[in-house]
Coordinates of C-alpha atoms in Angstrom, one line a residue:
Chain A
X1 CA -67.1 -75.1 105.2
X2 CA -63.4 -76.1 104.7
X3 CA -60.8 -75.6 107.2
X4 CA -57.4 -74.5 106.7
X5 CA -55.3 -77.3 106.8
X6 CA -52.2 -76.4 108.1
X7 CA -51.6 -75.6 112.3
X8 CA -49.4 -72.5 110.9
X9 CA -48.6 -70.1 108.4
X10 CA -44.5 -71.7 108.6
X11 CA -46.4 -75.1 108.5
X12 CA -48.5 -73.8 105.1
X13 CA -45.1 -72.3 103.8
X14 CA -43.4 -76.2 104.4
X15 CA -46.1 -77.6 102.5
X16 CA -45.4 -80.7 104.2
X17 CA -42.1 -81.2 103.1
X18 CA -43.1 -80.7 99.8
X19 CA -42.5 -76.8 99.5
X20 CA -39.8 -76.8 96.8
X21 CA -42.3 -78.9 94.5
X22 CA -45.1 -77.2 95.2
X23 CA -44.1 -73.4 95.4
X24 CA -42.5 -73.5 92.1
X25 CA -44.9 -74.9 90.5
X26 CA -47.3 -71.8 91.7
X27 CA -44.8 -69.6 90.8
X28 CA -44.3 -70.4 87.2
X29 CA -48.5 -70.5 87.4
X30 CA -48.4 -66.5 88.2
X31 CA -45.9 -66.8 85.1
X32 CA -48.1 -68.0 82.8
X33 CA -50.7 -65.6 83.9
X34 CA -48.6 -62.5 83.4
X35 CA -46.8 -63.6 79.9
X36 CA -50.5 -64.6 78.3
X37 CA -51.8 -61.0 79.3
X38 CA -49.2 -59.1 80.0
X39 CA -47.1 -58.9 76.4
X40 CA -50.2 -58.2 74.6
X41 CA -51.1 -54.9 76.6
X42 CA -48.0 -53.5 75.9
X43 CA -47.8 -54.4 72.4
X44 CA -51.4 -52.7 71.9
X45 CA -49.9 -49.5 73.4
X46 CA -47.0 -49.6 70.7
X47 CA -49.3 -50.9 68.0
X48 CA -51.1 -47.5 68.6
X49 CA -48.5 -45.1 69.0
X50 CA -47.2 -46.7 65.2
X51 CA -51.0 -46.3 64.0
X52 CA -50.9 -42.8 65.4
X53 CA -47.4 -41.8 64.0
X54 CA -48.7 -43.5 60.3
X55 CA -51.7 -41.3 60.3
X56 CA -49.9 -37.9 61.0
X57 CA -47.4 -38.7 58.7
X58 CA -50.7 -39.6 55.9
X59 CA -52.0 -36.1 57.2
X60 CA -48.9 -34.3 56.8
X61 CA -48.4 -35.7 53.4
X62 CA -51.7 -35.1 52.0
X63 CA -51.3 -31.4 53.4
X64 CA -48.1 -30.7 51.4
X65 CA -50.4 -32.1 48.0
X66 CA -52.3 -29.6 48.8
X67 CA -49.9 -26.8 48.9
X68 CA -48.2 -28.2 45.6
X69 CA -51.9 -27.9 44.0
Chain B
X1 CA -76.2 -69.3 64.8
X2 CA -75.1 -69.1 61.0
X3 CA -75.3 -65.2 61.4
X4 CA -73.7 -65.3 64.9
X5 CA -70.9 -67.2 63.1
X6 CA -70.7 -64.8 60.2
X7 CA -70.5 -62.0 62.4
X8 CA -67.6 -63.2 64.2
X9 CA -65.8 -63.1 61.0
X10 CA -65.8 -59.8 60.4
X11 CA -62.5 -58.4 62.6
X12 CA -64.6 -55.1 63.4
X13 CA -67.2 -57.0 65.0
X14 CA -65.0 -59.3 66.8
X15 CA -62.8 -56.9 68.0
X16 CA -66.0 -55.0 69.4
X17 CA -67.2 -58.0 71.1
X18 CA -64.1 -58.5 72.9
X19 CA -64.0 -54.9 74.1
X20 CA -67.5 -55.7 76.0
X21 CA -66.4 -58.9 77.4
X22 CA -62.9 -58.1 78.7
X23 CA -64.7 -56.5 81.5
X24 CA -66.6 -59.4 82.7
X25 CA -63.7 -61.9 81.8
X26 CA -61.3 -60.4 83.9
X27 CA -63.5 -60.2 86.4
X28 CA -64.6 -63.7 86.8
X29 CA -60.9 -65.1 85.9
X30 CA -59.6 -63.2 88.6
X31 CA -62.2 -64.2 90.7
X32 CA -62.2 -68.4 90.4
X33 CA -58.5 -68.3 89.6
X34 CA -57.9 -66.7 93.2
X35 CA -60.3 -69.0 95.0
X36 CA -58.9 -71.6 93.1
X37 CA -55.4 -71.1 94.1
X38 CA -56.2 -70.5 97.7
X39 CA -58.8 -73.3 98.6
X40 CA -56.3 -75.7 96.7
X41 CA -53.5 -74.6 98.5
X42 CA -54.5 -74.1 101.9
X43 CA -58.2 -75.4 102.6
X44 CA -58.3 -78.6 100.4
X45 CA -57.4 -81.6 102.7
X46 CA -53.9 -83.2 102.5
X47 CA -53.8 -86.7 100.1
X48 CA -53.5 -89.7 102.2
X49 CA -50.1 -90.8 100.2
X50 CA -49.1 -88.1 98.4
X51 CA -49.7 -85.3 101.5
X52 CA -49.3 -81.8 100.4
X53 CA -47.6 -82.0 96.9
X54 CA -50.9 -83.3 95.4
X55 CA -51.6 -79.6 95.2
X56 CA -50.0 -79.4 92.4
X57 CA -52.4 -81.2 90.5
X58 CA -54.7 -78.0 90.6
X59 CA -52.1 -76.4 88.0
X60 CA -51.4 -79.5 86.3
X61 CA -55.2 -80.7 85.0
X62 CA -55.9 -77.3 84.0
X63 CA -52.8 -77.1 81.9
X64 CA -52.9 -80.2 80.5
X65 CA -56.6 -79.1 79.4
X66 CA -55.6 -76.0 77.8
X67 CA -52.9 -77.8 75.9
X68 CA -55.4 -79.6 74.1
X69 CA -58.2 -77.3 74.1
X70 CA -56.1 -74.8 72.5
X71 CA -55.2 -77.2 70.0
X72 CA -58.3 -78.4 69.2
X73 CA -59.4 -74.7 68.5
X74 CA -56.2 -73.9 66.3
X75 CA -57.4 -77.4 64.5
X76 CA -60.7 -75.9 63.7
X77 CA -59.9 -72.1 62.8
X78 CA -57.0 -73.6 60.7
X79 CA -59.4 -75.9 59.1
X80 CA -61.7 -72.3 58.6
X81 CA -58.9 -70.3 56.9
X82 CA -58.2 -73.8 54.3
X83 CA -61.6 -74.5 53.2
X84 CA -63.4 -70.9 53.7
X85 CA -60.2 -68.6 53.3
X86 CA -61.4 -66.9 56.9
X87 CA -59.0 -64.2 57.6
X88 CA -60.5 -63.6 61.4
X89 CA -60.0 -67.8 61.7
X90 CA -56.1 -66.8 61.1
X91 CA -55.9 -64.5 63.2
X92 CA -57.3 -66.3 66.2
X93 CA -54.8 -69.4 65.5
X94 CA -52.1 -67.1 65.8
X95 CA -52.8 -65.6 68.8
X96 CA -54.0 -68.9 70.8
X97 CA -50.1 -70.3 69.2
X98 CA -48.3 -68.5 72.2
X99 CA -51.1 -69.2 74.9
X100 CA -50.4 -73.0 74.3
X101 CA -47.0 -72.8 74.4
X102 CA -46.8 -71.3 77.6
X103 CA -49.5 -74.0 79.0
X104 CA -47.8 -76.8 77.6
X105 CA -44.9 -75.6 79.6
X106 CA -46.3 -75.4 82.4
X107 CA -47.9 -78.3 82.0
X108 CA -44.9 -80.5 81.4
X109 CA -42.4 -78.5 84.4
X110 CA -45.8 -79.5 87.0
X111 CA -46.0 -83.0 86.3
X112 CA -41.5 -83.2 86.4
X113 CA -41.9 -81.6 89.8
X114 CA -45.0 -83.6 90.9
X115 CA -42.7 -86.8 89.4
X116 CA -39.3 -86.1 91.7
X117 CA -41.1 -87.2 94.8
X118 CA -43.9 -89.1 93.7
X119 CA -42.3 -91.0 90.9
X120 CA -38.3 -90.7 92.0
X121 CA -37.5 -88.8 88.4
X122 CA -38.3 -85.9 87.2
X123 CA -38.6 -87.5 83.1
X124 CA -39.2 -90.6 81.8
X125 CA -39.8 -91.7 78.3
X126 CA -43.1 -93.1 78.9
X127 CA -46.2 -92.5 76.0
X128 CA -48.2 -89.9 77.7
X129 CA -44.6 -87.8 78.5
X130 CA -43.3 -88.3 75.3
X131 CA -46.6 -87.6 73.5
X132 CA -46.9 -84.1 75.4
X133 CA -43.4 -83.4 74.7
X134 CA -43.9 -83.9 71.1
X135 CA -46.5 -81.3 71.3
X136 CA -44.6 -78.6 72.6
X137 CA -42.3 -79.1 69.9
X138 CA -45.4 -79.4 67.1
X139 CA -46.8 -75.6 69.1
X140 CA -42.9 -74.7 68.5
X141 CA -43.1 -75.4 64.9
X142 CA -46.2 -73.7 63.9
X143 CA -44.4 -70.4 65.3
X144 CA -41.7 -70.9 63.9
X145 CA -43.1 -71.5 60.5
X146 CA -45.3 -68.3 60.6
X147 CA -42.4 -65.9 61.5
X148 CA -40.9 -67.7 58.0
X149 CA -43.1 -66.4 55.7
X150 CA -43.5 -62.3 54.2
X151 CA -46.3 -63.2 52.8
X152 CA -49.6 -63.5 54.7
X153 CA -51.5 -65.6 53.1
X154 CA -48.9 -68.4 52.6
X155 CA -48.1 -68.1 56.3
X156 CA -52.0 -68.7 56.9
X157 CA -52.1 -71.7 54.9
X158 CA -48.6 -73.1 55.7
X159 CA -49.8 -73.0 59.3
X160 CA -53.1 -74.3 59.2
X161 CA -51.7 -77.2 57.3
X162 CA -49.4 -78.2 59.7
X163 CA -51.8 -77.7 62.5
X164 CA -53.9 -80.2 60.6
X165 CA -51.0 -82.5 60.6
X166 CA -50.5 -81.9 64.0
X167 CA -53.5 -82.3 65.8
X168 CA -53.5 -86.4 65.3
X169 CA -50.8 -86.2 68.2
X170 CA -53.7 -84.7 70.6
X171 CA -55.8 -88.0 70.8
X172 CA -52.5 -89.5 71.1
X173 CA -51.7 -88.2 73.9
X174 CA -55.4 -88.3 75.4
X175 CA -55.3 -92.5 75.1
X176 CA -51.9 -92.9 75.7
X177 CA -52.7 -94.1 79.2
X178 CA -55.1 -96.5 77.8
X179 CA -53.0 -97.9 74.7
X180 CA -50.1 -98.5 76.9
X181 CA -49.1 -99.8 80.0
X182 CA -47.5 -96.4 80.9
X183 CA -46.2 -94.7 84.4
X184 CA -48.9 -91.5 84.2
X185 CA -51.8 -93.2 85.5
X186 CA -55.3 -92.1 83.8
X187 CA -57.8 -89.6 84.5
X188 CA -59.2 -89.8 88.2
X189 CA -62.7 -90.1 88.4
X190 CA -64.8 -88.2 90.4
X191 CA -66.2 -89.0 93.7
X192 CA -70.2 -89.2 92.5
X193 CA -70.3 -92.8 91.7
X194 CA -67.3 -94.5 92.8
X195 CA -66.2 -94.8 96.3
X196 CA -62.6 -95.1 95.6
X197 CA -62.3 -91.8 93.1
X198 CA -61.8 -88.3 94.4
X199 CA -64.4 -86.7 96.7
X200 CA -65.7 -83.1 96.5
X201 CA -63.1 -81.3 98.9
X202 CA -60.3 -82.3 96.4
X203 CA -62.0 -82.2 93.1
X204 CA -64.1 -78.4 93.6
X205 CA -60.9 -76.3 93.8
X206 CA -59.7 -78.1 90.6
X207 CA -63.3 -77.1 88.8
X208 CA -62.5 -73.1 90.3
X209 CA -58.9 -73.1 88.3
X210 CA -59.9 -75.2 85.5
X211 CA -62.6 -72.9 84.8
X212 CA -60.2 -69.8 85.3
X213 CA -57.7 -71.6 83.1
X214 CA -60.6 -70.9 80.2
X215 CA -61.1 -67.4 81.5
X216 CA -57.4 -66.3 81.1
X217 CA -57.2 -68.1 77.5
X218 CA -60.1 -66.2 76.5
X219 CA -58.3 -62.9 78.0
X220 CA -55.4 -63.6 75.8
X221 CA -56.9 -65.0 72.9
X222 CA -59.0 -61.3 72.6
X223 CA -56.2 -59.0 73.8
X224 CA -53.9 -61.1 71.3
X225 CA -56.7 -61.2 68.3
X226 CA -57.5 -57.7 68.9
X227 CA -53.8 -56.2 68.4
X228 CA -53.5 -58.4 65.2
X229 CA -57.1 -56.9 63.9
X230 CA -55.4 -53.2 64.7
X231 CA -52.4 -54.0 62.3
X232 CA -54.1 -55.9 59.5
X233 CA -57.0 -53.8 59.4
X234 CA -54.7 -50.5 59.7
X235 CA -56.4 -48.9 56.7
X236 CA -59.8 -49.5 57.5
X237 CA -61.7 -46.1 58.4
X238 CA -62.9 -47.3 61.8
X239 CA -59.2 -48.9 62.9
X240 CA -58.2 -44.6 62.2
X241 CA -61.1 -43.5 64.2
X242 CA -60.1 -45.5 66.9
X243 CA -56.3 -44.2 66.9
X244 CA -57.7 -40.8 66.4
X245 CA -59.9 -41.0 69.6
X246 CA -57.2 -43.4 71.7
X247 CA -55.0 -40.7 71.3
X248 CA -57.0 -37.6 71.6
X249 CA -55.4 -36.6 75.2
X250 CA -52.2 -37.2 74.6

């Protein structure tokens, strides 16, 4: 099994000396994850409120044909 | 396979089968992404000369990957829309466009901050730098041109010509190590044959977020595909269905 390599947690957080290279680079990881999921959930949401509004607005129309006829 | 394939040019169908597999995607992205990130971070043993900021190679590999997987992907759907006129192949280039982007980025900020006390600098001009920069700008590009065009179709085949064009710069940057004598040293081996190349404790986190690096572009190459299937196929009787029934509570 592997063993945690560091003796502790403010040792992990160092990094060796290396925590201003390292750390950023994991942050701009969790980054990437939340701008290649995150944008597209939220533009689903507004894609189907527009849907939504185009279809009432179809409905509505096609109701005041009907009263015209 | 030639009916799998036609099926997955049909947006209803493809947007189905990416509403089952979200599920299973998220769940084992999340899953080797987050063993991944830990084991490389705190569990892998330290480099011998580098020490700790080897770590960042577990980021770096993967991105690198994804820069040229997506690519390679674009490449072929782009050569789909030219010679079949595939309207799903379109759609998929578009949304794996931003996906790239963002890896190439990520990609390219890693290796300057793996560079500053590796290398001394955090840029130099050398073939495999240059080559990736390049491609950021070629990803740029193809963006750029799409949000040019009103009409659909010439945006489709404007972009999937210059993807064309643009994926000679991909084995480009895959032999630039080889071709010339360059800083970025070549792909490490791993540790089955060769004594001196990497052994298991530093190479198995690296398959866990390499293998979640292709999770989470498949999670954003379905959620993106499937919001472009909702607007093109807007008057479609199922795409009004399935407004109708999202909406039903609210």
């Amino acid at each position: 099994m592997p063993e945690f390599q560091f003796d502790s947690f403010a040792a992990f957080l160092a990094m060796g000396d290396y925590a201003i290279y390292v750390w950023p680079v994991y942050i701009l990881f969790a980054l990437f994850f939340v701008t290649t999921v995150l944008p597209p959930i939220l533009g689903r949401r507004k894609i189907i409120r527009q849907l939504k509004a185009r279809l009432e607005r179809m409905e509505s129309n096609m109701a005041e044909q009907g009263e015209g006829n | 396979m030639w009916q799998w394939l036609y099926k997955l040019g049909s947006p209803r169908w493809f947007y189905e089968l990416g509403e089952r597999s979200l599920p299973w995607l998220w769940g084992a992205t999340v899953f080797l992404l987050a063993v991944g990130v830990v084991w490389g971070l705190a569990f892998a043993p330290p480099d011998y000369q580098m020490g700790d900021n080897y770590r960042i190679i577990y980021m770096h590999v993967p991105s690198a990957g994804l820069m040229k997987g997506c690519f390679y992907m674009m490449a072929i759907c782009s050569a789909a829309v030219l010679i079949w006129k595939i309207k799903m192949a379109d759609i998929v280039a578009k949304a794996i466009a931003p996906i790239g982007v963002m890896a190439t980025l990520l990609m390219l900020a890693s290796g300057s901050l793996w560079g500053i006390p590796t290398w001394g600098t955090w840029w130099i001009w050398d073939a495999r730098l240059t080559s990736s920069l390049l491609q950021f700008f070629i990803y740029m590009g193809i963006i750029v041109l799409r949000s040019a065009f009103d009409s659909q179709d010439s945006a489709a085949r404007a972009c999937a010509v210059l993807t064309l064009v643009g994926v000679v710069n991909i084995p480009i940057i895959e032999y630039s190590v080889e071709w010339w004598n360059t800083l970025h040293q070549g792909a490490s081996s791993l540790g089955m044959r060769d004594a001196s190349a990497n052994p298991p404790e530093i190479w198995i986190p690296a398959f866990f977020t390499g293998f979640g690096f292709i999770g989470l572009f498949f999670i954003g190459l379905i959620l993106r595909s499937q919001n472009e299937i909702l607007l093109r196929e807007r008057r479609t009787q199922w795409v009004r269905d399935l407004v109708a029934k999202e909406t039903a509570g609210a």
